[in-house]
Structures are given as C-alpha cells and as structure tokens.
Backbone as a ProteinNet text record, in pm:
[ID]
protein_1_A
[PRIMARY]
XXXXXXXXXXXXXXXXXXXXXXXXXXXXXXXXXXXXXXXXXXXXXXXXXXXXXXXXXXXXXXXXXXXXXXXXXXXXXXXXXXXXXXXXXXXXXXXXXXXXXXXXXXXXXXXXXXXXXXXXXXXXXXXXXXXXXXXXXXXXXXXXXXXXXXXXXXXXXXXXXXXXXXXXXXXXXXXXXXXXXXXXXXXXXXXXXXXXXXXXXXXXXXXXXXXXXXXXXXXXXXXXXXXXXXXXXXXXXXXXXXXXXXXXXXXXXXXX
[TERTIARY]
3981.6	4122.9	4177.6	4239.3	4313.1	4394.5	4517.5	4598.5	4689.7	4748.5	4826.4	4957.5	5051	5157	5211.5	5322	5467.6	5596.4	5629.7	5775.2	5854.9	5979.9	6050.1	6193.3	6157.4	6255	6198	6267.1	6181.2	6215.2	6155.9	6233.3	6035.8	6131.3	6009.9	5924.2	5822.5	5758.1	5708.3	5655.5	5491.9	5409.7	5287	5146.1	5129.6	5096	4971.9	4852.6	4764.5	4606.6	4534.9	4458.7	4368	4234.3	4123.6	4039.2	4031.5	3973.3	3931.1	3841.4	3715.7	3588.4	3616.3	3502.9	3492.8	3371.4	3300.5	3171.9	3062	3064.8	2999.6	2984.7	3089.3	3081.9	3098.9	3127	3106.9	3205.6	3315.2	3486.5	3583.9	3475.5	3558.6	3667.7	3761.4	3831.9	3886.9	3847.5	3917.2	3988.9	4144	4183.9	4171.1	4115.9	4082.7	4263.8	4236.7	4348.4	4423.2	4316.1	4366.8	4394.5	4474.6	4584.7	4616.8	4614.8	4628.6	4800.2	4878.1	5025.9	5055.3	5042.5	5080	5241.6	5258.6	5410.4	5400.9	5450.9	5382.1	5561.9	5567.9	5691.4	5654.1	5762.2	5707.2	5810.5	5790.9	5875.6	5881.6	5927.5	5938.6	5845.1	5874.4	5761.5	5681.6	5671.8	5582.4	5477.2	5366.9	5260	5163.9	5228.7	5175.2	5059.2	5028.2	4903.1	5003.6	5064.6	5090.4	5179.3	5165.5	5309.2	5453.1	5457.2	5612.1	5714.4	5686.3	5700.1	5639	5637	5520	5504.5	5343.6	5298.5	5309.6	5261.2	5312.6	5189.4	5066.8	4943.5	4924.2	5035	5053.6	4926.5	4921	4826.2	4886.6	4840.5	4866.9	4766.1	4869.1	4773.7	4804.2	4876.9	4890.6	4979.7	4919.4	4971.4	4884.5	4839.6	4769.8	4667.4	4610.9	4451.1	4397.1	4504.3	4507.9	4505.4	4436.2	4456.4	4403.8	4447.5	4377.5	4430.9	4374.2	4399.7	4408.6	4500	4495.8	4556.5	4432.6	4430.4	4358.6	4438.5	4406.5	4340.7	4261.4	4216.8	4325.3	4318.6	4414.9	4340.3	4303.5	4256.5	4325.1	4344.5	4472.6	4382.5	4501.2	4496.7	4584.5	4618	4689.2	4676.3	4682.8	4754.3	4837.7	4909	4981.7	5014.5	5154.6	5186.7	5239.4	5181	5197.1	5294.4	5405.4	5495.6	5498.1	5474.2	5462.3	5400.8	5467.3	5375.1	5536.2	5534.2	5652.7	5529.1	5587.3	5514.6	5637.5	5560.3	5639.1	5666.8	5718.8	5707.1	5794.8	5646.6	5777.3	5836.1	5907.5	5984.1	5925.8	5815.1	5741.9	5710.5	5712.7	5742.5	5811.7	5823.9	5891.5	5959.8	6093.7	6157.9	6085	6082.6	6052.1	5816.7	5810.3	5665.8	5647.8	5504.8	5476	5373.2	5421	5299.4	5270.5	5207.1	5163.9	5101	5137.6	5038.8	4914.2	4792	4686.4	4613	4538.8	4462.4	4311.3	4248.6	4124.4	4081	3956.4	3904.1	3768.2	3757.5	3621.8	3502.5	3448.4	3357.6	3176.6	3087.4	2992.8	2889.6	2867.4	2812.7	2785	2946.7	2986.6	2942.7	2891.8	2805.8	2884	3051.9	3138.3	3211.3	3163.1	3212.7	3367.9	3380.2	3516.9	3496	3598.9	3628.5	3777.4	3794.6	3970.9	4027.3	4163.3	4225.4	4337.1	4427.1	4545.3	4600.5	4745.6	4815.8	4945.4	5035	5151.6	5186.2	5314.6	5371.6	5391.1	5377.2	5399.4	5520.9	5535.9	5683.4	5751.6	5833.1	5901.6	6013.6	5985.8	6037.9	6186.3	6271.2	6408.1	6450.3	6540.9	6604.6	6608.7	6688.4	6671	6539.4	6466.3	6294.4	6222.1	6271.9	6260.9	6256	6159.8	6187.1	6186.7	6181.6	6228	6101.2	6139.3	6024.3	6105.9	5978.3	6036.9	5926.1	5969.9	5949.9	5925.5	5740.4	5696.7	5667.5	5765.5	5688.3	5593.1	5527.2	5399.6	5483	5447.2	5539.6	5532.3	5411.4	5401.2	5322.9	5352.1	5326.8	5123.3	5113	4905.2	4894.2	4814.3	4739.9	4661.7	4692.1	4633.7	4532	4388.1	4349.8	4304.9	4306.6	4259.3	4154	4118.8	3962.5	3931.7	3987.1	3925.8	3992.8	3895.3	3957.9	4043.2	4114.4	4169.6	4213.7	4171.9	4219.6	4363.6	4449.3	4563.1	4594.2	4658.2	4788.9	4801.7	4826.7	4935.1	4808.3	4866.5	4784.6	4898.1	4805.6	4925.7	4848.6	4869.4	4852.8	4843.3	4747.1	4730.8	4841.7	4924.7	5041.8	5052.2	5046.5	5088.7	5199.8	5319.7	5427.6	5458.3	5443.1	5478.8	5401.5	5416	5351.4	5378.7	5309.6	5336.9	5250.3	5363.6	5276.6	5333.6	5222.1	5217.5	5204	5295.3	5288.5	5199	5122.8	5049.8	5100.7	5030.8	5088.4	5025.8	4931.4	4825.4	4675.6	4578.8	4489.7	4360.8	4244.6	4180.3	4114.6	4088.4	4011.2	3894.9	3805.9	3699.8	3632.6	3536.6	3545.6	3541	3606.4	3662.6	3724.1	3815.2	3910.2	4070.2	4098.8	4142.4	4088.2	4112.4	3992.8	4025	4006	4054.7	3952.3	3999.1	3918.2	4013.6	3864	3888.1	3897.3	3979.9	3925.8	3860.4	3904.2	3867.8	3740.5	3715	3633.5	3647.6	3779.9	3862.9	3860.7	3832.9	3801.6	3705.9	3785.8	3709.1	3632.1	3621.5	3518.9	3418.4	3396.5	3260	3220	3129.3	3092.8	2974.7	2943.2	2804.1	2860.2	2931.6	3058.9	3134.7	3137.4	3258	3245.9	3359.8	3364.3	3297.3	3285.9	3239.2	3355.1	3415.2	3459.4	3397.7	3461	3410.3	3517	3438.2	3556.3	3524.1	3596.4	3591.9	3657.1	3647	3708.8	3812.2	3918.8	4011.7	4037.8	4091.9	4110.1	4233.8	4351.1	4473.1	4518.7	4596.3	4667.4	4752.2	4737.2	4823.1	4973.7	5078.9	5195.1	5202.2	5174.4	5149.2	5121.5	5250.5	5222.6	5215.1	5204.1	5239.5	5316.4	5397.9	5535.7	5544.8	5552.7	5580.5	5682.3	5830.4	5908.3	5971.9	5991	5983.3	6076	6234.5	6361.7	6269.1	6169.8	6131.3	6069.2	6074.7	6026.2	6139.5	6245.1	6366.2	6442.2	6433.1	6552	6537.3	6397.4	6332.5	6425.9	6435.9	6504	6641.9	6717.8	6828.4	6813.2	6693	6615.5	6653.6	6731.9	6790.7	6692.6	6672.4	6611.8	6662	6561.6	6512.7	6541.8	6647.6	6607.1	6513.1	6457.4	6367.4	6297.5	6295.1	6279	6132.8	6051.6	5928	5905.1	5924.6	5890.5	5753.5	5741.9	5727.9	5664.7	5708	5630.3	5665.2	5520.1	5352.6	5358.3	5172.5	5192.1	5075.5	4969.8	4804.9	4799.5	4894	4923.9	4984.7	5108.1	5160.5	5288.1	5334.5	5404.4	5523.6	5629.8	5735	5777.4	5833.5	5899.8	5996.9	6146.7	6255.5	6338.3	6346.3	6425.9	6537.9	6606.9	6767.9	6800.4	6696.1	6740.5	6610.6	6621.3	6520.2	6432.4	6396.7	6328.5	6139.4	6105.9	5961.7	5936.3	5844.2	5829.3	5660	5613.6	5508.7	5438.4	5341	5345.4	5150.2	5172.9	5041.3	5038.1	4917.6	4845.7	4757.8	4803.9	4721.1	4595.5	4682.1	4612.6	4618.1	4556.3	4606.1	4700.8
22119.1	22117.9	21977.7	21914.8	21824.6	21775.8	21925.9	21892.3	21958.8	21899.1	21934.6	21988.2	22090	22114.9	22113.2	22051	22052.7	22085.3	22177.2	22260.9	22139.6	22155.3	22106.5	22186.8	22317.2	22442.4	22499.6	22636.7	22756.9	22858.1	22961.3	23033.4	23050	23104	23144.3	23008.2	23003.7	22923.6	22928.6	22876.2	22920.2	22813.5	22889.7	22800.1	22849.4	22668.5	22694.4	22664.8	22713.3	22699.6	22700	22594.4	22536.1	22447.8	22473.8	22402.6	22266.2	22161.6	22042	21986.3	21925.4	21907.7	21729.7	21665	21521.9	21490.5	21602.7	21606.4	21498.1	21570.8	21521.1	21341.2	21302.2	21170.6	21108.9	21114.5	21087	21005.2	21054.9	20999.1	21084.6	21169.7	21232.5	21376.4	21366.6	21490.1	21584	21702.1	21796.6	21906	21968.7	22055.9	22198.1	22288.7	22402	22456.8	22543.2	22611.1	22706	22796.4	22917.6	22886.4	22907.1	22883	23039.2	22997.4	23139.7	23042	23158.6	23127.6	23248	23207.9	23278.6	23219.5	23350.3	23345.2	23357.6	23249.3	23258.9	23228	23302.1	23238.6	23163.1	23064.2	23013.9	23046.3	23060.8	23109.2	23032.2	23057.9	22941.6	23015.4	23129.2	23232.4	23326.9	23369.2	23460.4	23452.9	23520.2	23523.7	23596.9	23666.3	23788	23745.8	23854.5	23860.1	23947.1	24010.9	24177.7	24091.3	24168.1	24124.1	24111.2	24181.1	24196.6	24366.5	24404.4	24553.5	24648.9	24742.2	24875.6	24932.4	24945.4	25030.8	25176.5	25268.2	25405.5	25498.2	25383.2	25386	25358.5	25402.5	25393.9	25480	25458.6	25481.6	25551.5	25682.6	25746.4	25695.5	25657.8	25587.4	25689.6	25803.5	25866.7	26009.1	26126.2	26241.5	26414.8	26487.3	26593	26573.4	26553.9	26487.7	26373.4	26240.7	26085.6	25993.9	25914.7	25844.5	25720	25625.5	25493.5	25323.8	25245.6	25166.3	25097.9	25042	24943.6	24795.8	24756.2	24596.8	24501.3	24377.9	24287.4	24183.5	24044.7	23962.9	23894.6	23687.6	23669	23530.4	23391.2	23306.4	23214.5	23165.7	23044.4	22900.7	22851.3	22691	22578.8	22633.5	22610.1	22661.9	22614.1	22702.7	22765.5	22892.6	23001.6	23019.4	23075.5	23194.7	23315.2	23441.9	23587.6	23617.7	23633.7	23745.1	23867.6	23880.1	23995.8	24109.2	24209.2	24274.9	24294.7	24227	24280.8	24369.2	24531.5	24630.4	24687.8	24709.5	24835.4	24962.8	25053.6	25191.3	25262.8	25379.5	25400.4	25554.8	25581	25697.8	25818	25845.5	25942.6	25969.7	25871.8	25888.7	25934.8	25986.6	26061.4	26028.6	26032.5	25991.9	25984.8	25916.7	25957.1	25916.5	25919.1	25894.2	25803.5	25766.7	25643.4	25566.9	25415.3	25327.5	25214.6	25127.8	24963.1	24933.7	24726	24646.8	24652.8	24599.1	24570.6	24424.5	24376.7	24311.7	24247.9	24159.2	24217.7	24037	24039.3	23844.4	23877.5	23825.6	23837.9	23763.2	23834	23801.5	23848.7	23734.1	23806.3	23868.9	23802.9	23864.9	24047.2	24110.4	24219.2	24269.2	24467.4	24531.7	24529	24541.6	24582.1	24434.8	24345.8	24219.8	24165.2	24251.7	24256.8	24262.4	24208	24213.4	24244.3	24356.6	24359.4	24294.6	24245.6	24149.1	24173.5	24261.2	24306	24375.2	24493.7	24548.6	24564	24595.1	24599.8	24727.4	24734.9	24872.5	24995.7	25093.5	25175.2	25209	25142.4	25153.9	25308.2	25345.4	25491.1	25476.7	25496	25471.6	25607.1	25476.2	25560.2	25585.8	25626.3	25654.5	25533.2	25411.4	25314.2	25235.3	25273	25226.6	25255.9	25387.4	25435.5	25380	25371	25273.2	25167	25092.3	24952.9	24852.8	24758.2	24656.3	24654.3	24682.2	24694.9	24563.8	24556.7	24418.7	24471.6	24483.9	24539.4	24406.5	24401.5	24301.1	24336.7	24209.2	24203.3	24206.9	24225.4	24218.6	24042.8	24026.1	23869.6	23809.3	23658.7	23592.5	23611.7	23613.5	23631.9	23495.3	23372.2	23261.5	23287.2	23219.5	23226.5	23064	23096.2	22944.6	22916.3	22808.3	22693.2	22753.5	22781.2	22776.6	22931.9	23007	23126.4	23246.1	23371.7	23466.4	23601.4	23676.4	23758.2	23879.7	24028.4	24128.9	24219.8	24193.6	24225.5	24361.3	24379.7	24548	24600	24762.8	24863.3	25027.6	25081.3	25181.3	25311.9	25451.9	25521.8	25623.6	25749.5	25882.3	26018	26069.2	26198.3	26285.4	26316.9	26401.2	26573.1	26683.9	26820.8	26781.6	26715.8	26721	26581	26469.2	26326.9	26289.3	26229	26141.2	26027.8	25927.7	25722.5	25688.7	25630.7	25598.9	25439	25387	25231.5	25197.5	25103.3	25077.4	24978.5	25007.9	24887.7	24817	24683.6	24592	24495.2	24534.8	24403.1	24455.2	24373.4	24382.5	24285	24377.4	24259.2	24164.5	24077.5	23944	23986.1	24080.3	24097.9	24214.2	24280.6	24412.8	24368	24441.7	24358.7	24298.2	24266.2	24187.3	24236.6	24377.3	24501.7	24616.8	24655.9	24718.6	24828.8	24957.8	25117.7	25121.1	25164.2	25220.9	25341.5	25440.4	25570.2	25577.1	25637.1	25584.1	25752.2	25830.2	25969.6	26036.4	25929.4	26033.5	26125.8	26134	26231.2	26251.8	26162.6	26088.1	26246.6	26344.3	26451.1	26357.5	26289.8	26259.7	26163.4	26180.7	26123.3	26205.6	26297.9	26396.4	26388.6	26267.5	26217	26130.5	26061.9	26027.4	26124	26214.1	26370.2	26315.2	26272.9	26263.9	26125.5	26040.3	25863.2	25799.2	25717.1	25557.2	25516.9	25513.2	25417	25353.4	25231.5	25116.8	25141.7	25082.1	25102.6	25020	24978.6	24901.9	24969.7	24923.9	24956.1	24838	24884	24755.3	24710.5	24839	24798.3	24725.7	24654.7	24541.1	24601.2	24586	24609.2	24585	24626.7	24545.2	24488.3	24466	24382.5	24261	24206	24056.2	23982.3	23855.8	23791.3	23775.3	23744.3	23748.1	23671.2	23473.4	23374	23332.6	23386.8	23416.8	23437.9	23348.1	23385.2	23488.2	23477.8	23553.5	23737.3	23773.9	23898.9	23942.2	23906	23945	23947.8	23847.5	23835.6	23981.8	23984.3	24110.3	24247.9	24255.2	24364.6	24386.3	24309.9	24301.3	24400.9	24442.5	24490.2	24701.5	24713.3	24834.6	24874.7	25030.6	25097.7	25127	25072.2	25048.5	25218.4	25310.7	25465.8	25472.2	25539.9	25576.1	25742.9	25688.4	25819.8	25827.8	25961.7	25994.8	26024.9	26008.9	26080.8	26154.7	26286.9	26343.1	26451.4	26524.4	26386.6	26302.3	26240.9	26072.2	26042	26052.7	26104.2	26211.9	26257.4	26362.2	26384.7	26471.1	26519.5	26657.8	26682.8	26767.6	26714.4	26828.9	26821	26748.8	26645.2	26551.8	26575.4	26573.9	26601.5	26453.2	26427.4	26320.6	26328	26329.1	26340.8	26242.2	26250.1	26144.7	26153.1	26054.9	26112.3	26171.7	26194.3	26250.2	26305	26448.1	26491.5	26424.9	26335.2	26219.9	26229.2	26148.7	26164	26016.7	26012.1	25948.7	25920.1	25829.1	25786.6	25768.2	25769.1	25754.2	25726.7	25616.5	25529.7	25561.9	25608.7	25541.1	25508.4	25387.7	25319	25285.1	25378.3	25387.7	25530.5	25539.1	25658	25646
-6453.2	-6489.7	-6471.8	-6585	-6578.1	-6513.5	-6558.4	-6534.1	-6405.7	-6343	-6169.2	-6229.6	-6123.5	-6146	-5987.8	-6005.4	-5873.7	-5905.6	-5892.4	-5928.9	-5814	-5879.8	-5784.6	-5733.8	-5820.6	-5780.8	-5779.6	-5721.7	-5701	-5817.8	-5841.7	-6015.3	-6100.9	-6205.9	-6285.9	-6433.1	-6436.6	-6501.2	-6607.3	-6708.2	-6799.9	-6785.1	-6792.2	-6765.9	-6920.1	-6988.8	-7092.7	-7053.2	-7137.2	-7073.7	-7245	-7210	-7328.2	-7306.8	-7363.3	-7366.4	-7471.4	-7400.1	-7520.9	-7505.2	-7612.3	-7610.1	-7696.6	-7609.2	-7625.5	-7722.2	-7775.4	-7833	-7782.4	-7670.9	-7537.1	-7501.7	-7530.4	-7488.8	-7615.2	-7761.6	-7882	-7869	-7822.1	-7800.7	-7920	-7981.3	-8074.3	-7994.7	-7989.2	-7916.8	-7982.3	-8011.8	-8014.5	-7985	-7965.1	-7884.2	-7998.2	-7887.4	-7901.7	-7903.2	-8028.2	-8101.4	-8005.9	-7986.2	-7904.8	-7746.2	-7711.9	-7612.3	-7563.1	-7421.3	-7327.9	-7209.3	-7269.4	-7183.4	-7047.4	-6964.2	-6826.7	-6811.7	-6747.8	-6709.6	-6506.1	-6411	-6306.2	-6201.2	-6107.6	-6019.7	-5923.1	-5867.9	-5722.6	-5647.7	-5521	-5432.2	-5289.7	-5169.8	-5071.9	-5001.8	-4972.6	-4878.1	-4899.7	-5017.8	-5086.5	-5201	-5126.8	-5224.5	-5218.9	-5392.2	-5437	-5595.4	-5615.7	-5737.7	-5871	-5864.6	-5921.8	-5993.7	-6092.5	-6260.5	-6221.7	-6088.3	-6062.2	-6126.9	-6204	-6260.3	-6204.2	-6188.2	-6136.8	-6289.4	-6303.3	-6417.3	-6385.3	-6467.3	-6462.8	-6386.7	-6326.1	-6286.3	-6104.5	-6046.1	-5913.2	-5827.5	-5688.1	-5601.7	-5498.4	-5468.6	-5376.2	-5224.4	-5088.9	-5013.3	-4861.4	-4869.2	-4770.9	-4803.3	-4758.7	-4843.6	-4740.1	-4786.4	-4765.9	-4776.8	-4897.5	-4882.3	-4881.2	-4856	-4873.8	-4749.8	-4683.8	-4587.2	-4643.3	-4677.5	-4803.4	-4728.4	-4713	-4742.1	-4885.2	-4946.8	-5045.5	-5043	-5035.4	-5050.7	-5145.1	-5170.2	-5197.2	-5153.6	-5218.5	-5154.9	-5186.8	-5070.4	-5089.9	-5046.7	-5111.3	-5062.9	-4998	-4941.2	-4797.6	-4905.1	-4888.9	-4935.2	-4857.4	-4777.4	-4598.3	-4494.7	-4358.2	-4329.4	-4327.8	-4254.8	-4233.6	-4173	-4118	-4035.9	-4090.6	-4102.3	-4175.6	-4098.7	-4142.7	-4084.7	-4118.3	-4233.4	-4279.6	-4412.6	-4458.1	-4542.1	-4670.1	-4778.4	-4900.5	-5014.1	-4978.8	-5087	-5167.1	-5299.5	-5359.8	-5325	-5251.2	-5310.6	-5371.8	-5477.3	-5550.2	-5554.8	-5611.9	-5592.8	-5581.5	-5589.5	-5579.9	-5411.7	-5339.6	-5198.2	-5153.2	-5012.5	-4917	-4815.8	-4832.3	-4667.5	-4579.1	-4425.8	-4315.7	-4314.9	-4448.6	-4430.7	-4352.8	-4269.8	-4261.9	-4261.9	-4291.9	-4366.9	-4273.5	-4265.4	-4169.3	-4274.3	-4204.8	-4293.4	-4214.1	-4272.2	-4247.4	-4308.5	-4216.1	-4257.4	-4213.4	-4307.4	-4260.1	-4323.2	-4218.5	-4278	-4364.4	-4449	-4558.8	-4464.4	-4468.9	-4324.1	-4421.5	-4491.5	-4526.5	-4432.5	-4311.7	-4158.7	-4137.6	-4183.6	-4134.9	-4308.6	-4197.5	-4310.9	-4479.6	-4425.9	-4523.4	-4590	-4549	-4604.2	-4551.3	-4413.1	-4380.1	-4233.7	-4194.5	-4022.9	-4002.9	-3918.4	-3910.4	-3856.5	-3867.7	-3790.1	-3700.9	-3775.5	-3728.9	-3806.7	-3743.4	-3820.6	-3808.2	-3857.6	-3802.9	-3742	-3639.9	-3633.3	-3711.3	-3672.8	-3789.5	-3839.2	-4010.9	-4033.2	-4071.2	-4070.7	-4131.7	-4253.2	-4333.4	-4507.3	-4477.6	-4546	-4527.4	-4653	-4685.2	-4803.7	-4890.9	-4828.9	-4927.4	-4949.5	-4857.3	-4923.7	-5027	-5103.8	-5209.1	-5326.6	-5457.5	-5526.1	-5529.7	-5401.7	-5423	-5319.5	-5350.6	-5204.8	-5063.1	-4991.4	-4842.6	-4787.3	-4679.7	-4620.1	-4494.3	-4415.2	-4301.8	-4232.2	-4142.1	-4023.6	-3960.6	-3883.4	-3780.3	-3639.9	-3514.7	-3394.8	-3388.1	-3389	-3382.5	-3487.8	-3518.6	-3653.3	-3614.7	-3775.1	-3762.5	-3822.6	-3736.7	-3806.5	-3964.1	-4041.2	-4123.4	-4169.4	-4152.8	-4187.6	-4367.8	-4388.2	-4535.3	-4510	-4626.4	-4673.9	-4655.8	-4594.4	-4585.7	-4648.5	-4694.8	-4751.7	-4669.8	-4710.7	-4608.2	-4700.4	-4687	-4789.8	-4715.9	-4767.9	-4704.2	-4778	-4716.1	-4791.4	-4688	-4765.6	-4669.6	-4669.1	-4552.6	-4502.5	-4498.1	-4522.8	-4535.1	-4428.3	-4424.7	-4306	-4414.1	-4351.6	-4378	-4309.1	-4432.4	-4330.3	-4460.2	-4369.8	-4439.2	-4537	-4519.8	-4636.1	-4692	-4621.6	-4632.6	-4759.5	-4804.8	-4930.6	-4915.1	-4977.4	-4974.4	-5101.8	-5199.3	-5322.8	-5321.5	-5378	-5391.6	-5525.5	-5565.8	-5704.4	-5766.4	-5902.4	-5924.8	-6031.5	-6057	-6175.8	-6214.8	-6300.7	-6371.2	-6311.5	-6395.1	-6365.7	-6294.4	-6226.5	-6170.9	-6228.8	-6181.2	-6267.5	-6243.3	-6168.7	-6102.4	-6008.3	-6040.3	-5940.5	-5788.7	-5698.9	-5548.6	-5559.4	-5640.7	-5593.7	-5550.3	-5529.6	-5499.4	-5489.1	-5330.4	-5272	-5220.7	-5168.2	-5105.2	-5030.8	-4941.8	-4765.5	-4737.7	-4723.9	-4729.3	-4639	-4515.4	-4329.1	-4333.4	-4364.5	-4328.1	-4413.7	-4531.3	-4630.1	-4678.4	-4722.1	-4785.2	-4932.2	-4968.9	-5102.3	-5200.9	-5284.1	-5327	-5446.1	-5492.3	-5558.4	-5556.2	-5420.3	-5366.5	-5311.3	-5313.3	-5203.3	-5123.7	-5164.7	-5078.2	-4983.2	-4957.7	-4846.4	-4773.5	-4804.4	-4748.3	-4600.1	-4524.3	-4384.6	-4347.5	-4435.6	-4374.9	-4452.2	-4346.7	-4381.2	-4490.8	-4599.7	-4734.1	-4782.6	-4859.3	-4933.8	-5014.6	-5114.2	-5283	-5331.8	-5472.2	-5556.7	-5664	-5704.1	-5781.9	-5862.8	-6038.6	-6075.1	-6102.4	-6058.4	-6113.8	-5974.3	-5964.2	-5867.4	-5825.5	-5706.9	-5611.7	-5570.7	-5546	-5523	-5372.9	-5332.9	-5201.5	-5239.3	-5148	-5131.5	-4965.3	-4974.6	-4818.1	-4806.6	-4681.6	-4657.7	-4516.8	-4588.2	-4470	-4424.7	-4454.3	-4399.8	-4256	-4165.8	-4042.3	-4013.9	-4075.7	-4035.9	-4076.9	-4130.4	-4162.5	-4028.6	-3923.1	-3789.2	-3707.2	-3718.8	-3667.6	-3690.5	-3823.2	-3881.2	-3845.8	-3784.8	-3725.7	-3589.8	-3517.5	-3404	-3382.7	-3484.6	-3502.4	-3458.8	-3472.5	-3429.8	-3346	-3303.2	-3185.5	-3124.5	-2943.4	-2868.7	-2848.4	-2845.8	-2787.6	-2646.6	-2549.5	-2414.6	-2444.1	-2316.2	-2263.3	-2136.1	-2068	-1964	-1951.7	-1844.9	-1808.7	-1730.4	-1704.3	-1532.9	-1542.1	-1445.3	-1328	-1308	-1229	-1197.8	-1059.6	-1019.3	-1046.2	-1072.2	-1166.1	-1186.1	-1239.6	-1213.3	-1192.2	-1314.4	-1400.6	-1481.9	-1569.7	-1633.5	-1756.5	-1736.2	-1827.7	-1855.7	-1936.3	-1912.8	-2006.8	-2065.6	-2162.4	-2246.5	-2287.6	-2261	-2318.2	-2404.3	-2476.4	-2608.5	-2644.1	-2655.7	-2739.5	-2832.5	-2930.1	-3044.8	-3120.3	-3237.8	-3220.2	-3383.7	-3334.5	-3469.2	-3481.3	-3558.6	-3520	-3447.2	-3378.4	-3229.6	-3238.7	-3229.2	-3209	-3041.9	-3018.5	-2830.9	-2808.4	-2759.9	-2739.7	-2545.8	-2528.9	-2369.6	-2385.2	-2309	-2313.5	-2192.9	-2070.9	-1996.7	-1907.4	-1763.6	-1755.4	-1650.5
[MASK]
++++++++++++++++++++++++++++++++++++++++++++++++++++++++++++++++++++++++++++++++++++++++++++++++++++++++++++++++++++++++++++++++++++++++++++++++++++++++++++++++++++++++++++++++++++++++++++++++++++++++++++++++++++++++++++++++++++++++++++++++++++++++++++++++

C-alpha cells in the first residue's frame, strides 16, 4: 500500500482502493479500472469491525437452550487501556437478562488458540438497553499490548425465561475471524459435542466493539450501593441473607 491516511477529525470517511501495475519495471503504468470504495468511521475511543446497522441475522447468546460466547478478533496497533465492552442488543431481548464482556489473548500454545483474560461484572439489561448499544464496563482498565491479537465480545446465561440477542452486521473476511464458545455444549446441532465446551466459527459480524474510553468505568460508579444483612455470624449451618429489595442478586464465596 502506497498510500497513508490521517484524519484530522473524527466523523465518517471513504476509502478508495485500487490496484496499479508498472509492467514490472518497464516504467509503463497502468491503473486498474475497477475500484473497491469502503465507507469507514474514526472515532476517539472506539473500535469496532460491524457496518454499524444490525442485519435481520442476529445471534441468540443466552436463553433456555443458549449459553454462547460471541466474539470477535481484534488486532492492537498500540497500546491500550480496555475499559470496556459497546454491544448491540436487540429487541428481541429481555429485561432483567444478564450478559458480561469477555475476553480472551490468541495464544497459538493453548489447545483452542485462546487463553482467557478477563471479564467484566455481570451486567443486567434494563428497559432502555433494549434495542439500542449499551456500554459494559470492566471494574478495572485491561492492558492491552501492540502486536498482539485478542478475541473480545459478550457472554450470555442459560436462563428458563431470560433471552439476550446480539446483533450482527457485515461479513467475515475469513473463517475465525468471529467466533462462538459453547461453554455448556448445548449447541443441538452438534451432537457429537452434547455436554463439551466447543468453539466455533460464525461468519456474520458481530456488534461488539472496544471501548477506550476511560469516563465508561467512571459512569458505572453512580450504581445504588445494596445494604444487606448476614446472620448468623458465626455460623456452622444455614445462613440467612437479607436485602433491601426483592431484585435478582448475584452472590460469590469466595471463601469459607
């Protein structure tokens, strides 16, 4: 490639793209006719792959019979600091579901070509998440290094009524280069997998992007801090948990 590009705003662009042949050193030049025009944005903190639209070809990633990761690859040409996860979802989702980012380092070492890295909290999709891009922070920023690859997206839950659909938009340049991890082997049309961890390839694109944004970890902060009670304490038996209000509640021990 010739030729370099430096925006000096941020906003939407076109890339032309063309070949031209020197008849190998002759000095004779000719430019090749056919011309390929991309339409491309730049932005200050984000970077995504996907057309920007949702096609009518969306991905169910958490549901009754669904527990999925879907991700993208995503190559660093800097460093980074990840704050976070900007996905589509779209209306076919459910209040109250819930989703986390994930991510994972392209690692050829490891059996699956992947090493995990981190994930975020688990977020809970409200009414206005519906339809639209939501913006999942990390608790704390994830290094991101130059030179290396990293398959990012969003993870959903096997839930009796909840659903989480993810929108797609465009296609891959390449098989793997948008990827599904089955965590449960739930997957009915593999049945030689039934009950194993499997990845897979998909070719429609993902709406997940990166999100270097620092204030998207900040804005998290605004979150009503939960009181709650434990009794008793100590206690060689059964544990009560009392909460303010009767919501769904997540609860990690981490020890005993």
């Amino acid at each position: 490639l010739g030729a370099s590009f430096s925006p000096t705003v941020i906003g939407q662009y076109s890339i032309d793209i063309w070949g031209e042949a020197d008849s190998a050193g002759a000095g004779i030049t000719s430019t090749l006719s056919n011309m390929e025009s991309r339409n491309i944005q730049v932005t200050d903190y984000i970077y995504g792959k996907d057309l920007g639209l949702p096609t009518t070809n969306s991905w169910t990633i958490g549901g009754p019979g669904d527990q999925w990761h879907f991700t993208t690859r995503y190559e660093m040409y800097a460093n980074e600091q990840l704050y976070g996860l900007r996905v589509y979802i779209t209306d076919e989702s459910t209040v109250d579901a819930e989703v986390k980012a994930v991510l994972y380092e392209a690692d050829n070492t490891s059996p699956t070509g992947l090493i995990f890295l981190a994930e975020s909290d688990n977020y809970i999709l409200t009414a206005q998440d519906i339809g639209t891009w939501v913006d999942i922070p990390f608790v704390d920023p994830i290094s991101l290094t130059n030179g290396y690859a990293y398959e990012f997206g969003i993870a959903g839950f096997q839930h009796p009524t909840d659903s989480v659909v993810v929108g797609t938009s465009g296609e891959s340049l390449y098989n793997g280069e948008h990827s599904l991890f089955d965590e449960y082997g739930l997957n009915p049309n593999d049945p030689s997998n039934a009950g194993t961890p499997t990845w897979y390839y998909l070719t429609r694109t993902p709406m997940v992007r990166m999100n270097f944004e620092p204030s998207v970890i900040s804005s998290s902060s605004d979150i009503k801090n939960q009181s709650f009670n434990v009794f008793p304490n100590p206690t060689n038996g059964i544990v009560t948990i009392s909460v303010e209000s009767n919501e769904k509640y997540d609860m990690i021990i981490y020890n005993t």
